[in-house]
């Protein structure tokens, strides 16, 4: 089954810096989504970008999608300690619509 | 709205025991799903349902059963627990399959 693969696996930055996480996938998608998971909690949906969109913004989040390279990136600007969490990309397959999750990037924001 | 609720939060089972993990949502979502999360493995889909009376298998269905008699509830049954089923289980729902999913808080299951 297709699966998003996040890169890097772990990222540590200082508060106020920007954090960039990448996601690569293998087959055609309907949309790509990013989720956040705080330690010991359920996942929270952050943003959805459709296959015909190239960029999307939500507050301090910016997501890009390059379907020719089968990749996406999530940028968190001006990071805060509260952004410390694991971030997952999930792809919705074209035709099947099932969501397939990657293994996540663990972000640590140091105050 | 309570969103997606799961019970119990924690459970310890002995090998061979059976149990049901409960999941309910109050958002009138048609699509519901169960995932398991293991360290280094991300989330893997166990079973899903696109509406009451309709269920289907995901990536890792063996050892689990589901049913969907109402829109609100989607219980997951472990038939005969095995140590390999030690994991954190998440239930999720969405208005449509493949779109924004709302997750429950999870059930941490240990099988000894």
mmCIF file of C-alpha atoms in Angstrom:
data_model
loop_
_atom_site.group_PDB
_atom_site.id
_atom_site.type_symbol
_atom_site.label_atom_id
_atom_site.label_comp_id
_atom_site.label_asym_id
_atom_site.label_seq_id
_atom_site.Cartn_x
_atom_site.Cartn_y
_atom_site.Cartn_z
ATOM 1 C CA UNK A 1 0.000 0.000 0.000
ATOM 2 C CA UNK A 2 1.187 3.536 -0.623
ATOM 3 C CA UNK A 3 2.614 5.307 2.346
ATOM 4 C CA UNK A 4 3.901 8.748 3.180
ATOM 5 C CA UNK A 5 7.431 8.801 4.495
ATOM 6 C CA UNK A 6 8.410 11.780 6.622
ATOM 7 C CA UNK A 7 11.854 13.272 6.762
ATOM 8 C CA UNK A 8 13.605 13.900 9.077
ATOM 9 C CA UNK A 9 12.566 11.367 11.713
ATOM 10 C CA UNK A 10 13.463 13.850 14.450
ATOM 11 C CA UNK A 11 14.088 17.592 14.495
ATOM 12 C CA UNK A 12 15.230 19.825 17.337
ATOM 13 C CA UNK A 13 15.103 23.627 17.017
ATOM 14 C CA UNK A 14 15.119 26.734 19.186
ATOM 15 C CA UNK A 15 11.934 28.631 19.898
ATOM 16 C CA UNK A 16 11.329 31.264 17.245
ATOM 17 C CA UNK A 17 13.024 29.305 14.469
ATOM 18 C CA UNK A 18 11.179 27.770 11.526
ATOM 19 C CA UNK A 19 10.649 24.010 11.275
ATOM 20 C CA UNK A 20 10.387 22.187 7.966
ATOM 21 C CA UNK A 21 9.250 18.604 7.586
ATOM 22 C CA UNK A 22 9.009 16.666 4.353
ATOM 23 C CA UNK A 23 6.799 13.844 3.170
ATOM 24 C CA UNK A 24 7.262 11.612 0.148
ATOM 25 C CA UNK A 25 4.738 9.145 -1.235
ATOM 26 C CA UNK A 26 4.619 6.567 -3.982
ATOM 27 C CA UNK A 27 1.379 6.612 -5.984
ATOM 28 C CA UNK A 28 -1.336 9.011 -7.144
ATOM 29 C CA UNK A 29 -3.270 10.759 -4.435
ATOM 30 C CA UNK A 30 -6.593 12.480 -3.972
ATOM 31 C CA UNK A 31 -5.263 14.672 -1.188
ATOM 32 C CA UNK A 32 -2.503 14.852 1.398
ATOM 33 C CA UNK A 33 -3.063 15.750 5.024
ATOM 34 C CA UNK A 34 -0.877 16.684 7.978
ATOM 35 C CA UNK A 35 -1.681 15.739 11.561
ATOM 36 C CA UNK A 36 -0.098 16.573 14.917
ATOM 37 C CA UNK A 37 0.124 14.229 17.889
ATOM 38 C CA UNK A 38 1.103 15.432 21.318
ATOM 39 C CA UNK A 39 2.645 12.808 23.560
ATOM 40 C CA UNK A 40 0.053 10.290 24.724
ATOM 41 C CA UNK A 41 -2.802 11.934 22.825
ATOM 42 C CA UNK A 42 -4.832 11.324 19.704
ATOM 43 C CA UNK A 43 -3.973 12.891 16.362
ATOM 44 C CA UNK A 44 -5.259 16.333 15.476
ATOM 45 C CA UNK A 45 -5.867 17.352 11.878
ATOM 46 C CA UNK A 46 -3.830 20.384 10.792
ATOM 47 C CA UNK A 47 -4.328 20.921 7.100
ATOM 48 C CA UNK A 48 -5.476 19.195 3.900
ATOM 49 C CA UNK A 49 -4.124 19.956 0.457
ATOM 50 C CA UNK A 50 -5.803 18.562 -2.630
ATOM 51 C CA UNK A 51 -3.878 17.044 -5.513
ATOM 52 C CA UNK A 52 -4.644 20.045 -7.755
ATOM 53 C CA UNK A 53 -3.326 22.557 -5.195
ATOM 54 C CA UNK A 54 0.313 23.575 -4.843
ATOM 55 C CA UNK A 55 0.345 25.569 -1.619
ATOM 56 C CA UNK A 56 -1.888 26.163 1.370
ATOM 57 C CA UNK A 57 -1.626 28.287 4.487
ATOM 58 C CA UNK A 58 -3.230 28.063 7.894
ATOM 59 C CA UNK A 59 -1.966 30.457 10.550
ATOM 60 C CA UNK A 60 1.743 29.699 11.053
ATOM 61 C CA UNK A 61 1.536 26.590 8.881
ATOM 62 C CA UNK A 62 2.448 26.460 5.211
ATOM 63 C CA UNK A 63 2.073 23.279 3.193
ATOM 64 C CA UNK A 64 3.350 22.718 -0.325
ATOM 65 C CA UNK A 65 2.609 19.824 -2.637
ATOM 66 C CA UNK A 66 4.597 18.764 -5.688
ATOM 67 C CA UNK A 67 2.745 15.927 -7.388
ATOM 68 C CA UNK A 68 5.450 15.555 -10.057
ATOM 69 C CA UNK A 69 7.965 14.718 -7.308
ATOM 70 C CA UNK A 70 5.348 13.014 -5.120
ATOM 71 C CA UNK A 71 6.369 15.097 -2.158
ATOM 72 C CA UNK A 72 5.014 17.616 0.312
ATOM 73 C CA UNK A 73 6.502 19.856 2.946
ATOM 74 C CA UNK A 74 5.121 21.344 6.142
ATOM 75 C CA UNK A 75 6.635 24.597 7.362
ATOM 76 C CA UNK A 76 5.918 25.877 10.854
ATOM 77 C CA UNK A 77 7.061 29.476 11.207
ATOM 78 C CA UNK A 78 8.143 31.165 14.436
ATOM 79 C CA UNK A 79 7.948 27.918 16.389
ATOM 80 C CA UNK A 80 6.838 27.780 20.012
ATOM 81 C CA UNK A 81 7.505 25.266 22.769
ATOM 82 C CA UNK A 82 3.849 24.224 22.422
ATOM 83 C CA UNK A 83 4.604 23.021 18.870
ATOM 84 C CA UNK A 84 6.630 20.154 20.366
ATOM 85 C CA UNK A 85 4.863 17.055 19.032
ATOM 86 C CA UNK A 86 5.022 14.377 16.375
ATOM 87 C CA UNK A 87 3.818 15.341 12.910
ATOM 88 C CA UNK A 88 2.380 12.843 10.451
ATOM 89 C CA UNK A 89 1.527 13.110 6.798
ATOM 90 C CA UNK A 90 -1.325 10.997 5.472
ATOM 91 C CA UNK A 91 -2.193 10.361 1.860
ATOM 92 C CA UNK A 92 -5.653 9.644 0.511
ATOM 93 C CA UNK A 93 -5.247 7.372 -2.478
ATOM 94 C CA UNK A 94 -6.782 8.316 -5.792
ATOM 95 C CA UNK A 95 -9.690 5.923 -6.211
ATOM 96 C CA UNK A 96 -9.434 4.124 -2.859
ATOM 97 C CA UNK A 97 -9.651 7.221 -0.612
ATOM 98 C CA UNK A 98 -8.158 5.243 2.267
ATOM 99 C CA UNK A 99 -5.801 7.287 4.403
ATOM 100 C CA UNK A 100 -2.298 5.888 4.777
ATOM 101 C CA UNK A 101 -0.068 7.423 7.438
ATOM 102 C CA UNK A 102 3.669 7.835 7.518
ATOM 103 C CA UNK A 103 5.836 7.133 10.554
ATOM 104 C CA UNK A 104 6.064 10.748 11.609
ATOM 105 C CA UNK A 105 8.601 13.443 12.425
ATOM 106 C CA UNK A 106 9.239 14.147 16.099
ATOM 107 C CA UNK A 107 9.696 17.889 16.577
ATOM 108 C CA UNK A 108 11.244 19.311 19.742
ATOM 109 C CA UNK A 109 11.131 23.083 20.218
ATOM 110 C CA UNK A 110 13.531 24.230 22.922
ATOM 111 C CA UNK A 111 12.465 27.311 24.903
ATOM 112 C CA UNK B 1 -20.120 17.899 21.222
ATOM 113 C CA UNK B 2 -17.945 15.221 22.814
ATOM 114 C CA UNK B 3 -16.372 14.339 19.434
ATOM 115 C CA UNK B 4 -14.903 10.832 19.347
ATOM 116 C CA UNK B 5 -14.827 8.960 22.627
ATOM 117 C CA UNK B 6 -13.052 5.705 23.404
ATOM 118 C CA UNK B 7 -13.243 3.380 26.380
ATOM 119 C CA UNK B 8 -11.336 2.099 28.207
ATOM 120 C CA UNK B 9 -8.209 4.291 28.288
ATOM 121 C CA UNK B 10 -6.010 1.485 29.561
ATOM 122 C CA UNK B 11 -6.442 -2.291 29.544
ATOM 123 C CA UNK B 12 -4.307 -5.270 30.469
ATOM 124 C CA UNK B 13 -5.291 -8.668 29.108
ATOM 125 C CA UNK B 14 -3.884 -12.145 29.415
ATOM 126 C CA UNK B 15 -3.129 -14.107 26.269
ATOM 127 C CA UNK B 16 -6.293 -15.758 24.974
ATOM 128 C CA UNK B 17 -8.748 -13.374 26.600
ATOM 129 C CA UNK B 18 -11.240 -11.456 24.514
ATOM 130 C CA UNK B 19 -12.481 -7.919 24.888
ATOM 131 C CA UNK B 20 -14.239 -5.082 23.098
ATOM 132 C CA UNK B 21 -12.841 -1.590 22.651
ATOM 133 C CA UNK B 22 -15.649 0.931 22.465
ATOM 134 C CA UNK B 23 -15.776 3.916 20.127
ATOM 135 C CA UNK B 24 -18.550 6.458 19.705
ATOM 136 C CA UNK B 25 -18.922 9.737 17.842
ATOM 137 C CA UNK B 26 -21.610 12.398 18.013
ATOM 138 C CA UNK B 27 -20.827 14.263 14.792
ATOM 139 C CA UNK B 28 -23.076 12.159 12.530
ATOM 140 C CA UNK B 29 -20.048 11.035 10.534
ATOM 141 C CA UNK B 30 -20.562 8.217 8.065
ATOM 142 C CA UNK B 31 -16.939 7.061 7.988
ATOM 143 C CA UNK B 32 -15.296 5.460 11.012
ATOM 144 C CA UNK B 33 -12.036 3.596 11.341
ATOM 145 C CA UNK B 34 -9.723 1.823 13.759
ATOM 146 C CA UNK B 35 -5.940 2.178 13.757
ATOM 147 C CA UNK B 36 -3.179 0.725 15.824
ATOM 148 C CA UNK B 37 -0.019 2.664 16.578
ATOM 149 C CA UNK B 38 3.210 0.886 17.379
ATOM 150 C CA UNK B 39 6.613 2.496 18.000
ATOM 151 C CA UNK B 40 8.356 3.250 14.718
ATOM 152 C CA UNK B 41 5.410 1.957 12.659
ATOM 153 C CA UNK B 42 3.123 4.943 12.364
ATOM 154 C CA UNK B 43 -0.615 4.268 12.247
ATOM 155 C CA UNK B 44 -1.937 1.184 10.513
ATOM 156 C CA UNK B 45 -5.552 0.733 9.507
ATOM 157 C CA UNK B 46 -7.292 -2.275 11.058
ATOM 158 C CA UNK B 47 -10.925 -1.996 9.907
ATOM 159 C CA UNK B 48 -13.158 0.743 8.620
ATOM 160 C CA UNK B 49 -16.801 1.465 7.919
ATOM 161 C CA UNK B 50 -18.371 3.787 5.355
ATOM 162 C CA UNK B 51 -21.786 3.680 7.018
ATOM 163 C CA UNK B 52 -24.075 1.688 9.293
ATOM 164 C CA UNK B 53 -24.111 -1.973 8.306
ATOM 165 C CA UNK B 54 -20.994 -1.690 6.112
ATOM 166 C CA UNK B 55 -17.507 -2.676 7.257
ATOM 167 C CA UNK B 56 -14.313 -3.631 5.491
ATOM 168 C CA UNK B 57 -10.770 -4.721 6.270
ATOM 169 C CA UNK B 58 -7.782 -2.463 6.392
ATOM 170 C CA UNK B 59 -4.091 -3.249 6.333
ATOM 171 C CA UNK B 60 -3.881 -5.360 9.516
ATOM 172 C CA UNK B 61 -7.302 -6.975 10.208
ATOM 173 C CA UNK B 62 -6.261 -10.386 11.531
ATOM 174 C CA UNK B 63 -7.377 -11.058 15.091
ATOM 175 C CA UNK B 64 -9.954 -8.261 15.115
ATOM 176 C CA UNK B 65 -13.674 -8.020 14.373
ATOM 177 C CA UNK B 66 -15.892 -4.982 13.934
ATOM 178 C CA UNK B 67 -19.554 -4.232 13.448
ATOM 179 C CA UNK B 68 -21.487 -1.023 12.736
ATOM 180 C CA UNK B 69 -25.099 -1.296 13.798
ATOM 181 C CA UNK B 70 -25.543 2.464 14.284
ATOM 182 C CA UNK B 71 -23.946 5.579 12.815
ATOM 183 C CA UNK B 72 -22.589 6.533 16.244
ATOM 184 C CA UNK B 73 -20.859 3.360 17.433
ATOM 185 C CA UNK B 74 -18.016 1.299 16.004
ATOM 186 C CA UNK B 75 -16.692 -1.282 18.505
ATOM 187 C CA UNK B 76 -13.511 -3.269 17.912
ATOM 188 C CA UNK B 77 -13.408 -6.827 19.227
ATOM 189 C CA UNK B 78 -10.254 -8.758 20.002
ATOM 190 C CA UNK B 79 -11.179 -12.395 19.625
ATOM 191 C CA UNK B 80 -8.261 -14.087 21.409
ATOM 192 C CA UNK B 81 -5.655 -11.594 22.574
ATOM 193 C CA UNK B 82 -2.004 -12.171 21.694
ATOM 194 C CA UNK B 83 1.116 -10.296 22.866
ATOM 195 C CA UNK B 84 1.530 -9.001 19.295
ATOM 196 C CA UNK B 85 -1.668 -7.001 19.824
ATOM 197 C CA UNK B 86 -0.033 -4.897 22.527
ATOM 198 C CA UNK B 87 -0.421 -1.415 21.075
ATOM 199 C CA UNK B 88 -2.227 1.888 21.282
ATOM 200 C CA UNK B 89 -5.563 1.804 19.466
ATOM 201 C CA UNK B 90 -7.188 4.863 17.953
ATOM 202 C CA UNK B 91 -10.676 5.256 16.618
ATOM 203 C CA UNK B 92 -11.370 8.016 14.106
ATOM 204 C CA UNK B 93 -14.320 9.383 12.199
ATOM 205 C CA UNK B 94 -14.855 11.696 9.258
ATOM 206 C CA UNK B 95 -17.688 13.070 7.187
ATOM 207 C CA UNK B 96 -16.304 11.356 4.102
ATOM 208 C CA UNK B 97 -13.693 8.659 3.608
ATOM 209 C CA UNK B 98 -10.329 10.151 2.747
ATOM 210 C CA UNK B 99 -10.923 13.553 4.306
ATOM 211 C CA UNK B 100 -10.245 15.224 7.651
ATOM 212 C CA UNK B 101 -10.404 12.622 10.409
ATOM 213 C CA UNK B 102 -11.236 13.263 14.043
ATOM 214 C CA UNK B 103 -9.406 10.978 16.434
ATOM 215 C CA UNK B 104 -10.344 9.671 19.850
ATOM 216 C CA UNK B 105 -7.878 9.807 22.764
ATOM 217 C CA UNK B 106 -6.773 6.199 22.315
ATOM 218 C CA UNK B 107 -6.772 2.949 24.283
ATOM 219 C CA UNK B 108 -3.433 1.626 25.518
ATOM 220 C CA UNK B 109 -3.649 -2.183 25.492
ATOM 221 C CA UNK B 110 -1.103 -4.549 26.986
ATOM 222 C CA UNK B 111 -1.360 -8.297 26.450
ATOM 223 C CA UNK B 112 0.741 -10.446 28.747
#
